[in-house]
XYZ file of C-alpha atoms in Angstrom:
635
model
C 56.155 58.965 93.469
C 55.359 59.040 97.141
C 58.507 60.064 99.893
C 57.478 59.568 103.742
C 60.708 60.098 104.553
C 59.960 62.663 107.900
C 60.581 66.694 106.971
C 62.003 68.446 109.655
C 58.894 70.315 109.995
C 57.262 66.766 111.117
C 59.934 66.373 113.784
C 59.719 69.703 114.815
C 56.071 69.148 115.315
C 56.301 65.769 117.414
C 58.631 67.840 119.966
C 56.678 70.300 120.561
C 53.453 67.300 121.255
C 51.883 68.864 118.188
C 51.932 66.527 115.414
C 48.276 65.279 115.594
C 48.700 62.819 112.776
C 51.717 60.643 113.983
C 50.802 57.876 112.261
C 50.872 59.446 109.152
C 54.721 59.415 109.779
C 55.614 56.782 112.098
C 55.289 53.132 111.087
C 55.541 51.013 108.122
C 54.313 52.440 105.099
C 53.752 51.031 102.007
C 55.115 53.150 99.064
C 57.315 54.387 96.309
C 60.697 55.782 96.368
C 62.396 56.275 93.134
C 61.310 53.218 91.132
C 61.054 50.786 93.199
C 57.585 49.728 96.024
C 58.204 48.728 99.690
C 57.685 49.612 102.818
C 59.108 52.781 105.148
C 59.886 52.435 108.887
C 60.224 55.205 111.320
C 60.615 54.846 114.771
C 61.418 56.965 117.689
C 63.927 55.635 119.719
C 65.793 58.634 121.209
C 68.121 56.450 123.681
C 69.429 53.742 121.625
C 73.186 53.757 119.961
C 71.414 51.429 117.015
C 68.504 50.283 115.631
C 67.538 47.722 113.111
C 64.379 46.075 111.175
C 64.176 42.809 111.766
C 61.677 40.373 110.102
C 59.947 37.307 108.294
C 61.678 39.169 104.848
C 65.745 38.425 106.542
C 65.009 35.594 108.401
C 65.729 37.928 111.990
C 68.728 39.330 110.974
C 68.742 42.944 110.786
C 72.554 42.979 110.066
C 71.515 44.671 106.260
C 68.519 46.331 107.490
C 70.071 49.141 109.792
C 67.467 52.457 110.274
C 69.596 55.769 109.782
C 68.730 58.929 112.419
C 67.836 61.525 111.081
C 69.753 64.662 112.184
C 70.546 63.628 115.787
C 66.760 63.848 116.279
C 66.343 60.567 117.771
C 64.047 59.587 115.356
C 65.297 56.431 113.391
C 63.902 55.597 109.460
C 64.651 53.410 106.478
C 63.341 52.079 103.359
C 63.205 48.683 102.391
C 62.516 47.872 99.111
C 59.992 44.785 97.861
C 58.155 44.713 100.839
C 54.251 44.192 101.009
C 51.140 43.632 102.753
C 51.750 40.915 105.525
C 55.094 41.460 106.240
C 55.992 40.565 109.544
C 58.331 42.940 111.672
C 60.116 44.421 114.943
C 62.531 46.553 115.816
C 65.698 45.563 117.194
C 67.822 47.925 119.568
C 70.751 48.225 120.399
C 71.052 49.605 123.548
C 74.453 51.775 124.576
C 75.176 48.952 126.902
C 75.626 46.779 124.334
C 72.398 45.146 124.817
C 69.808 43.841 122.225
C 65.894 43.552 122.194
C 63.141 42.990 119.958
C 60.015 45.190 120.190
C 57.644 45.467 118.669
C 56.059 48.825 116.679
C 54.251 51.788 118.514
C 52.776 52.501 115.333
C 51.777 49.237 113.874
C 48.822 49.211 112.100
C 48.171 45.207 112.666
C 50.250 42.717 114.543
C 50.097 38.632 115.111
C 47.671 36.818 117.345
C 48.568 36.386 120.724
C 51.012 34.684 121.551
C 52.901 35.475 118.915
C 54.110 39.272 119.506
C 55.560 40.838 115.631
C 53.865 43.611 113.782
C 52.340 42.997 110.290
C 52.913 45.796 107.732
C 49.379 46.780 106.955
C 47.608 49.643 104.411
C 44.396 50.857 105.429
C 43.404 52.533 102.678
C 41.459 50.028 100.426
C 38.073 49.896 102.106
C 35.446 51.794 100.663
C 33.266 53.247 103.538
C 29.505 53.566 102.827
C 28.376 55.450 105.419
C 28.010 59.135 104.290
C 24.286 59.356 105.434
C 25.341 58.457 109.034
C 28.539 61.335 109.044
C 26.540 63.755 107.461
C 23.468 63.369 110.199
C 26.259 63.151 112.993
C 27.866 66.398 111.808
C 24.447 68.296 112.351
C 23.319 66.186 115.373
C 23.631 67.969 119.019
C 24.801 65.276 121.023
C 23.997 66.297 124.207
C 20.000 66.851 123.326
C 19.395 63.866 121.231
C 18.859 60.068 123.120
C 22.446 58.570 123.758
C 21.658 54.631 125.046
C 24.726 52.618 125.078
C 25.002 48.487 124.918
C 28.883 47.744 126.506
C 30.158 44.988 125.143
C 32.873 42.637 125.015
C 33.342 41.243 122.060
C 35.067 38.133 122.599
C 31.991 36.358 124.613
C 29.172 38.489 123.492
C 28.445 34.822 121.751
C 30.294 31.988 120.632
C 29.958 29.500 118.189
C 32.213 26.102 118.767
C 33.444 28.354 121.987
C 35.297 29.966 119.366
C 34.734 33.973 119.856
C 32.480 35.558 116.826
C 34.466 37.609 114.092
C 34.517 41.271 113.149
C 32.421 40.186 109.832
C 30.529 37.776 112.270
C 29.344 40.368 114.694
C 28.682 42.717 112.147
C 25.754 40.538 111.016
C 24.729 38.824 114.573
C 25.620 41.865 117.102
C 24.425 44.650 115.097
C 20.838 42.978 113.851
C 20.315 42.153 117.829
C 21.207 46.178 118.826
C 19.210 47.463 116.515
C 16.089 45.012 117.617
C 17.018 45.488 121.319
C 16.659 49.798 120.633
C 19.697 50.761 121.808
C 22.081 53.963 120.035
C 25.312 53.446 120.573
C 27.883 50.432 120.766
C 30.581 50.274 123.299
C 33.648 47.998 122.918
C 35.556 47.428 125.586
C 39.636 47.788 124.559
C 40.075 46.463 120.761
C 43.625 47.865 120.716
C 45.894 44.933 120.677
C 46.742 42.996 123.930
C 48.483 40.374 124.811
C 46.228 38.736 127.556
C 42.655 38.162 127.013
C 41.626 38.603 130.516
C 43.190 41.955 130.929
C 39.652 42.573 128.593
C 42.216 44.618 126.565
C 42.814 47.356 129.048
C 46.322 46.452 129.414
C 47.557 47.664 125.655
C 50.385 46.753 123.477
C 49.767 48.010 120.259
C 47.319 51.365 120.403
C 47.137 51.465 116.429
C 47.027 47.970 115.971
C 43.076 46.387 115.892
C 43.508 43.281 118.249
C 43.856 40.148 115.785
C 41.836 38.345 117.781
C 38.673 38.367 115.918
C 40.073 39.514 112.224
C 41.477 41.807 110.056
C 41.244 45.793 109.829
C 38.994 46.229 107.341
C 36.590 43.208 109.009
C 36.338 45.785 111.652
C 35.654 48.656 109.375
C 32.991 46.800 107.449
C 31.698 46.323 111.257
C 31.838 50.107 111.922
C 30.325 50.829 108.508
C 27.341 48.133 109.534
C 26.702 49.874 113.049
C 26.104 53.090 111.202
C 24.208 52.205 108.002
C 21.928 50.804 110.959
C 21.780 54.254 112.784
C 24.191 52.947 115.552
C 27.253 54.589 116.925
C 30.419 53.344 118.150
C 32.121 54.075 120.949
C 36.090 52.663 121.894
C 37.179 52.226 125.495
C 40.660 54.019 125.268
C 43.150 53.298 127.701
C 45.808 56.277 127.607
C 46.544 56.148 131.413
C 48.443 53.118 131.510
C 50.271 50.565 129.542
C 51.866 46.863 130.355
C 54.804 45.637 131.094
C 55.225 42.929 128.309
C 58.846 42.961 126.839
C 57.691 43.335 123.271
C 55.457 46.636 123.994
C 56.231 50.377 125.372
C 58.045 49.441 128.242
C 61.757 50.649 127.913
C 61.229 50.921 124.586
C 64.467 51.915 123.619
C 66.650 50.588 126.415
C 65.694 53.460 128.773
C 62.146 54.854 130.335
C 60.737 56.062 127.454
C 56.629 56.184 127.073
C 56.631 56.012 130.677
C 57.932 58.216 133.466
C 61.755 57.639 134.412
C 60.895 58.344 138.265
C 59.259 55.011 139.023
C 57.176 56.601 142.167
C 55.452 58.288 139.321
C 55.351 55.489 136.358
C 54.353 52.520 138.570
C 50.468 51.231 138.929
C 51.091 48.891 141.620
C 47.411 47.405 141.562
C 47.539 46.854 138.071
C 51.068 46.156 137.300
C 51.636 48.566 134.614
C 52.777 51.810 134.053
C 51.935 55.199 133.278
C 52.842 57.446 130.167
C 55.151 60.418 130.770
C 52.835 63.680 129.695
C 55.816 65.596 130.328
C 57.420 64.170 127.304
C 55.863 66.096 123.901
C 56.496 63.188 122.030
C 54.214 60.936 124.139
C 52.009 63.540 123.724
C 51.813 63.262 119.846
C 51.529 59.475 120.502
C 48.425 59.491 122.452
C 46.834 62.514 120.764
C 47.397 60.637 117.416
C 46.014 57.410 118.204
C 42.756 58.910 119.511
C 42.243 61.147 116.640
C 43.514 57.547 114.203
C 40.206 55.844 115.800
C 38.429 58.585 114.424
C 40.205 59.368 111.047
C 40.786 55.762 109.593
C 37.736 53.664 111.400
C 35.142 56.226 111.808
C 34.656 55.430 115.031
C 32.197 58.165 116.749
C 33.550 58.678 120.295
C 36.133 57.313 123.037
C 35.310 56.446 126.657
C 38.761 57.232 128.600
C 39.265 54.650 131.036
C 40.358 55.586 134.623
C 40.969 59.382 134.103
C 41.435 59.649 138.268
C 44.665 57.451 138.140
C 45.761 59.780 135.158
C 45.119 62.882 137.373
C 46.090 62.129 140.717
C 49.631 61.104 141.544
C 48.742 59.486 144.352
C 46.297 56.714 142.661
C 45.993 53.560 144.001
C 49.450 53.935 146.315
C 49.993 53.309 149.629
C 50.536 55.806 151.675
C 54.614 54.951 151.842
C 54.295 55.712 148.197
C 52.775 59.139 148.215
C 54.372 61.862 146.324
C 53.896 65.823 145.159
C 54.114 67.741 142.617
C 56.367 70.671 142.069
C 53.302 72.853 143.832
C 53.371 70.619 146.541
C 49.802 69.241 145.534
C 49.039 65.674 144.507
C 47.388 66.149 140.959
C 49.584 65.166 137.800
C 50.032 68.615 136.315
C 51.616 67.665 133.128
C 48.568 64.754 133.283
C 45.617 67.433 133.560
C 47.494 69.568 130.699
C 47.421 66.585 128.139
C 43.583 66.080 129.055
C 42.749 69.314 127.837
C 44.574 69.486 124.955
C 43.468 66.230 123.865
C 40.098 67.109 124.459
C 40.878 70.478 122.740
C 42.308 68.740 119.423
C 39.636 65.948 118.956
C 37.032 68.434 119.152
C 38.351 70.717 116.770
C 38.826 67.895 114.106
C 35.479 66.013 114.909
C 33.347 69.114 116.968
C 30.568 66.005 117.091
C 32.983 63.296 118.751
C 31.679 61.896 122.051
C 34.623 61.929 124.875
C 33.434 60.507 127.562
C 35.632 60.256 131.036
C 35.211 57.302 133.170
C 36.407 59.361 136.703
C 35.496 58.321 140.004
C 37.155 61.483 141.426
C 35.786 64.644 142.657
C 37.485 66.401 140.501
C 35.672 69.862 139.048
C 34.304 70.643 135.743
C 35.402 67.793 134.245
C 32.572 68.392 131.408
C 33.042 72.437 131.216
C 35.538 73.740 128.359
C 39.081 74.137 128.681
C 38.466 77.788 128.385
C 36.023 77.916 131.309
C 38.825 75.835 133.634
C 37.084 72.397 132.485
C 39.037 69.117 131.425
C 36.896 69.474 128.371
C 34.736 66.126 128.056
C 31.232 66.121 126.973
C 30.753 63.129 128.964
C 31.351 61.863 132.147
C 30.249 58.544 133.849
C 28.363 59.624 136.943
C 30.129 56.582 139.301
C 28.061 58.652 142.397
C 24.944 57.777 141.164
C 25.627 54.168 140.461
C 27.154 52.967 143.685
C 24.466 54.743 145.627
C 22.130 52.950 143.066
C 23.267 49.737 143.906
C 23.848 50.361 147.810
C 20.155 51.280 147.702
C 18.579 48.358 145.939
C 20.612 45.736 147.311
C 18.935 46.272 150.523
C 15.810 44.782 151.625
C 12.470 47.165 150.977
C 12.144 47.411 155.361
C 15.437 49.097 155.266
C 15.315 51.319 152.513
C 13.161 53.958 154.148
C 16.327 54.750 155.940
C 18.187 55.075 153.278
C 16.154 57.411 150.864
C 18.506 59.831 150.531
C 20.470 57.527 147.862
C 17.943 57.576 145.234
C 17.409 61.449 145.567
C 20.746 62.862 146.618
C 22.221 62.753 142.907
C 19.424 65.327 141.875
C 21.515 67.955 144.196
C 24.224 67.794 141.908
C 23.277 66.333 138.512
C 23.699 69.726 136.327
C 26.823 70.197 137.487
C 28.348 67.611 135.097
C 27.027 65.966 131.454
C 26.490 62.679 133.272
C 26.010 59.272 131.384
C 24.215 56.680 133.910
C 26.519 53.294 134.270
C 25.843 50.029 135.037
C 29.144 49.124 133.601
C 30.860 45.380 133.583
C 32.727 46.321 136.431
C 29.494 46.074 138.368
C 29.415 42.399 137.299
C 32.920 41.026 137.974
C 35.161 40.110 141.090
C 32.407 38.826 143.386
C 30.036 41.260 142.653
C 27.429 39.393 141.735
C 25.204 39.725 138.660
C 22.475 42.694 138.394
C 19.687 40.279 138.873
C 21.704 38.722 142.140
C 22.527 42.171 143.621
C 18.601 42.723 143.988
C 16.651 41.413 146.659
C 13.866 38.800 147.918
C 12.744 35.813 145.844
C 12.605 35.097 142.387
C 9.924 37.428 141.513
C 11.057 40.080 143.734
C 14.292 39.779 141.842
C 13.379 40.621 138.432
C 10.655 43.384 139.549
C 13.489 44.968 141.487
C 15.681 44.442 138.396
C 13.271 45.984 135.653
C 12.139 49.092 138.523
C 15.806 49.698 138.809
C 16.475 49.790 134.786
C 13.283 52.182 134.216
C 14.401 54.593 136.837
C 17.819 54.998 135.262
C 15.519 55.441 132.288
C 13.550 58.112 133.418
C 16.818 60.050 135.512
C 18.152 63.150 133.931
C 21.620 61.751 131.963
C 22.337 59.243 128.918
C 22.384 55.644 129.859
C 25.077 52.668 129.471
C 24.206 48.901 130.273
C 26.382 45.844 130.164
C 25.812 43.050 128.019
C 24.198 40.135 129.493
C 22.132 42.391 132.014
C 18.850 42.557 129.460
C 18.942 38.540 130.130
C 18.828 38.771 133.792
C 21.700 36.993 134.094
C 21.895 34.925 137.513
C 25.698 34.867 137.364
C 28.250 37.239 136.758
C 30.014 37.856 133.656
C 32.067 34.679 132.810
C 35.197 36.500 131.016
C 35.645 33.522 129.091
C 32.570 32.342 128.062
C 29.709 34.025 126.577
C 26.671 35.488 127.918
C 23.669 33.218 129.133
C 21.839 33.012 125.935
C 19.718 29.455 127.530
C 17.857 31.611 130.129
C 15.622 32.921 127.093
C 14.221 29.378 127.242
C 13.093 30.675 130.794
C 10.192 32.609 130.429
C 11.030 34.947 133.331
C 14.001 35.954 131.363
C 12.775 36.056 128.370
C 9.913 38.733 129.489
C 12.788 40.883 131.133
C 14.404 40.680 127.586
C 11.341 41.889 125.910
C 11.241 44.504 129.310
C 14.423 45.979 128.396
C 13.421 46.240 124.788
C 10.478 48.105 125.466
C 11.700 50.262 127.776
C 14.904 51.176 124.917
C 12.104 51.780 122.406
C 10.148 53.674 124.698
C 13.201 56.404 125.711
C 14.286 56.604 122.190
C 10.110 57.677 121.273
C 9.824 60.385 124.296
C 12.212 63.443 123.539
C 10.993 64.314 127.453
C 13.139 61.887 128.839
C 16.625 63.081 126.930
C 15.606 66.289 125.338
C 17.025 68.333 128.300
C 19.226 65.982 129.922
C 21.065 69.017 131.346
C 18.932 71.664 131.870
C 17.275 71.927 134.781
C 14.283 72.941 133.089
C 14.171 69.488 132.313
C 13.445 67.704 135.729
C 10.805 68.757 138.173
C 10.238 66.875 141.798
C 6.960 66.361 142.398
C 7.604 64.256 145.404
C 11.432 63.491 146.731
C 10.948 62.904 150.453
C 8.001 60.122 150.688
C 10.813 57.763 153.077
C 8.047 56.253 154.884
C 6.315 54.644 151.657
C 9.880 54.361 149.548
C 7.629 56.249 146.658
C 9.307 58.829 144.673
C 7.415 61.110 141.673
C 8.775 63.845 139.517
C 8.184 65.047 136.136
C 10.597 64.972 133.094
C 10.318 67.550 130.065
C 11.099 68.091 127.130
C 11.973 71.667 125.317
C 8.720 71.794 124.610
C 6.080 72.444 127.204
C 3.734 69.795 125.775
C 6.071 67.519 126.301
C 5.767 65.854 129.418
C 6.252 62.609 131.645
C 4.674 61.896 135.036
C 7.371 59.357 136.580
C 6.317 57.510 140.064
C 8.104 54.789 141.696
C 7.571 51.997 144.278
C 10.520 50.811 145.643
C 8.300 48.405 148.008
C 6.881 44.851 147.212
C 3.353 46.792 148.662
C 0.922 48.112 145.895
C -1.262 50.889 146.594
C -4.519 51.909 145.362
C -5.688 55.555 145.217
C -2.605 57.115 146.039
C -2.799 60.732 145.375
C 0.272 62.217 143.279
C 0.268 65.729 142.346
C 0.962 67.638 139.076
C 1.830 71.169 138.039
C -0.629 71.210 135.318
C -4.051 70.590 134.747
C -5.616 67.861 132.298
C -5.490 63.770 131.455
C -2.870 61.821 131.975
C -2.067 58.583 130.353
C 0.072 55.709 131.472
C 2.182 55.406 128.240
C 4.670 52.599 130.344
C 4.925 50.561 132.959
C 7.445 47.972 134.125
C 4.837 46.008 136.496
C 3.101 44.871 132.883
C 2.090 40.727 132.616
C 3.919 40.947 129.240
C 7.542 41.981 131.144
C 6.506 38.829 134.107
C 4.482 41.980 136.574
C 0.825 41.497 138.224
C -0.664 44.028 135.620
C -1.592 46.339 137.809
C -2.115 49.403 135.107
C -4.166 53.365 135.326
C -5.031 53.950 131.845
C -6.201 57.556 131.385
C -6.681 59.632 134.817
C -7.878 62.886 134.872
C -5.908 65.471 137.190
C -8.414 67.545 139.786
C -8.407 70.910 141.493
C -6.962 69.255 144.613
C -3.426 70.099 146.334
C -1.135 67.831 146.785
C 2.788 67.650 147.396
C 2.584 71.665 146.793
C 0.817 71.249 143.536
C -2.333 72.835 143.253
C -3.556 69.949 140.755
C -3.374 66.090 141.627
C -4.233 62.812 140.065
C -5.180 59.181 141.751
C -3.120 56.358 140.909
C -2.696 52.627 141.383
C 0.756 52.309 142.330
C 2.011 48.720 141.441
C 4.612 47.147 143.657
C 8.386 47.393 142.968
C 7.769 49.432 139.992
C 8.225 52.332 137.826
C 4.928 53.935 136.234
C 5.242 56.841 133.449
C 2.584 58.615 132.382
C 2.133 60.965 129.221
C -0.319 64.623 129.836
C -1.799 64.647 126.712
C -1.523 68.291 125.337
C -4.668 68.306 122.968
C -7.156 67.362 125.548
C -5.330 69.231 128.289
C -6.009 72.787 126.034
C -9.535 72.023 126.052
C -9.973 71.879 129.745
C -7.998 75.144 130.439
């Protein structure tokens, strides 16, 4: 016999912001009290003078259904027997004004398909996970020094069929097979939690337990998770605890008062977006949002979260015009209480999973957002490096005569690269809102395009940091991403597309071989300029290493349409070089310029006392491999 009637204790625990396993409590939950099976509801709803469960079971009438509070704690439960699987359900409050609303659950575990707004009672405890290999390699894996390469996707028009969006059982056999081919490591979803407007692209959250209904049932999307790792991929969850949407059925006002979000409306309001923010003051809030990320982890397995927009969490003044501004109690303008529930959610999920990926999305300048709360950090592992990617893009979107005036925005990241655990983004937010597409943003005609394209790709490949690339950009895409329809799968009939689709594929296969190019992502042992300030010729070289000496990777690249022939590059060490890639190749659409094996000579060059001669192709990246076994022979 199973009671989930909330102890004291479990209260006790959600005041304080403690009670890390909220779900466990809150909800409905299927079980047994004294003879009889049905379903427990619990729901915290501090404000209201009444609250009732409403559903498909009393045809909407909650008059018999009527939650009792527990000890004036503001936290409502009840049991109703013969309930099961499927139910449908809301909450109904009563408001002290005498007012009544239907909302639905904070801690629903499924809900209907937009439009329709009720939560389904749900158990998620009958699939049988088979992916014990994959946890018991993650549990012994050092994230930070193994190859992290991440395909963001959305899976709604990753591909249709009938323009009807693919499944959770669907993608699990389409999307996975076409990662693992492609080489990538990791899967990113954007939002999954359930929303009620598709092109919000889920970042504007009703239900943060409840898997969106959209493409199928929980355990559709745990056989998906299960499929990504019995493949060797991970999965990663855009998370969205800065913000939530207005919708009547959601968190807004839950119970007839501010609630989730702040009661000060200077501080709750996200004018841009038209939502609002969570109150971190409130402890309770806090046990919400520390639940749900650790639920991700606990019930789907899912190995990491990338928090969206962690500068509007931390700064009051976010996105607010200036007749808007406000302080905090210190007269600053960071959210104090904001920056506190960072680090102890950051603090909680790596003490339960010490393996998780937590990866901040920030565009602020904020400090240490990848140290340890103990050292002063916010206490990521991760942080999207934002810096690098809009000088990126400022640089390559100009025409090759301008850009030697504007070499400083392909080297000026080096300066401070070690000072965070940066992933390199070219997120969908790159693609969107007049953008234009990857392929569009680069320069000169169609074959300048795509050489740009695949020289830009193999640099972010060979720079110091893990990687993340939107769907869509391994076709080449021509337009931006079309939120409603899926990606431009007819441009492989195109052979320039279907080349850079084979380029990308390469190149993934390629980073995931060399441990030089992610072994020491953030050390700077691991990165070595051979040549940073060539503006005249737009021609940058360094060298990228692994822990072991051996281990090392001659990168040079031409960000003109001009190739050049005997162009002297110099090395640290003596001995033969081979190219081992090159994104100029006939087979990825290039002229085929190529080196093969060069030998490096006893002349100086760019303060090296060895040096090698190269043909440098145009618009592209070269990488060449010393080869140890020869090199110990010559010394």
């Amino acid at each position: 016999m199973i009671d989930l009637l909330p102890t004291i204790e479990h209260l006790d625990l959600f005041k304080e912001g403690n009670l890390f396993h909220a779900f466990k409590v809150f909800g409905a939950h299927l079980e047994c009290e004294g003879e009889e099976m049905g379903v427990r509801f619990t729901a915290w709803a501090p404000n209201a003078k009444e609250v009732r469960v409403v559903g498909d079971f009393n045809d909407w009438n909650g008059k018999e259904h009527t939650m009792h509070e527990i000890e004036s704690t503001g936290v409502w439960s009840l049991f109703i027997p013969q309930l099961f699987d499927g139910t449908l359900y809301k909450y109904e409050i009563h408001t002290n004004e005498d007012k009544v609303f239907l909302k639905s659950d904070p801690y629903a575990f499924y809900s209907e398909r937009r439009p329709q707004t009720a939560s389904i009672v749900k158990s998620l405890n009958v699939y049988k996970w088979q992916d014990e290999q994959w946890q018991d390699k993650k549990r012994k894996t050092n994230v930070l020094s193994n190859p992290i390469n991440i395909y963001e996707v959305h899976l709604g028009t990753w591909k249709k069929v009938n323009n009807e969006s693919l499944s959770y059982f669907e993608l699990a056999n389409k999307l996975i097979e076409y990662v693992v081919s492609m080489g990538y490591t990791h899967i990113e979803l954007l939002p999954i939690m359930e929303h009620p407007f598709d092109r919000s692209w889920g970042y504007q959250v009703t239900g943060y337990y409840s898997i969106t209904s959209r493409y199928g049932t929980p355990e559709q999307f745990m056989y998906f998770v299960d499929r990504c790792h019995q493949n060797g991929i991970g999965v990663i969850l855009d998370w969205v605890p800065g913000h939530f949407c207005k919708d009547d059925h959601g968190l807004r006002e839950f119970d007839g008062t501010p609630l989730y979000e702040y009661k000060d409306g200077m501080k709750a309001e996200k004018p841009s977006w038209g939502t609002l923010s969570f109150d971190y003051s409130k402890p309770e809030v806090v046990s919400f949002l520390i639940s749900n990320a650790l639920f991700w982890m606990d019930v789907y397995h899912i190995d990491g979260l990338r928090v969206d927009a962690v500068e509007s969490m931390i700064n009051l003044n976010f996105d607010k015009p200036p007749g808007q501004h406000i302080k905090n109690k210190q007269g600053g303008t960071e959210n104090i209480e904001a920056i506190s529930f960072i680090k102890k959610l950051n603090e909680t999920v790596f003490h339960h999973y010490p393996n998780a990926l937590m990866m901040a999305e920030d565009s602020s300048n904020w400090p240490c957002v990848t140290s340890p709360t103990y050292m002063g950090g916010l206490g990521f592992n991760f942080k999207w490096n934002m810096g690098w990617m809009n000088d990126m893009l400022r640089y390559m979107e100009s025409d090759p005569i301008y850009r030697p005036y504007k070499h400083q925005l392909i080297t000026f990241s080096l300066l401070y690269t070690y000072s965070e655990n940066y992933i390199l983004p070219f997120s969908h937010d790159e693609v969107v809102h007049g953008k234009k597409s990857m392929l569009n943003k680069m320069p000169g005609e169609y074959w300048q395009k795509f050489a740009n394209l695949r020289l830009l790709y193999s640099y972010q490949m060979a720079h110091p940091g893990k990687k993340l690339t939107f769907m869509g950009g391994e076709l080449a895409q021509f337009e931006e991403w079309k939120d409603l329809e899926q990606i431009d799968w007819m441009l492989l009939d195109f052979d320039m597309h279907h080349m850079f689709q084979q380029f990308v594929r390469s190149l993934n296969l390629f980073y995931k071989q060399e441990c030089a190019l992610w072994e020491s992502d953030y050390h700077h042992s691991g990165f070595m300029w051979m040549d940073a300030d060539n503006n005249k010729d737009s021609i940058i070289s360094f060298i990228r290493k692994g822990r072991c000496e051996e281990e090392i990777i001659l990168v040079v690249c031409n960000f003109t349409p001009l190739s050049r022939q005997s162009y002297d590059i110099g090395v640290h060490i003596p001995g033969i070089y081979e190219e081992v890639f090159n994104s100029d190749d006939v087979r990825f659409g290039g002229t085929g310029r190529k080196n093969g094996k060069v030998k490096a000579g006893l002349k100086s060059c760019h303060f090296q006392d060895f040096s090698i001669q190269l043909t440098i192709p145009p618009l592209a990246t070269i990488m060449l491999k010393r080869i140890p076994a020869i090199s110990k022979e010559i010394n």
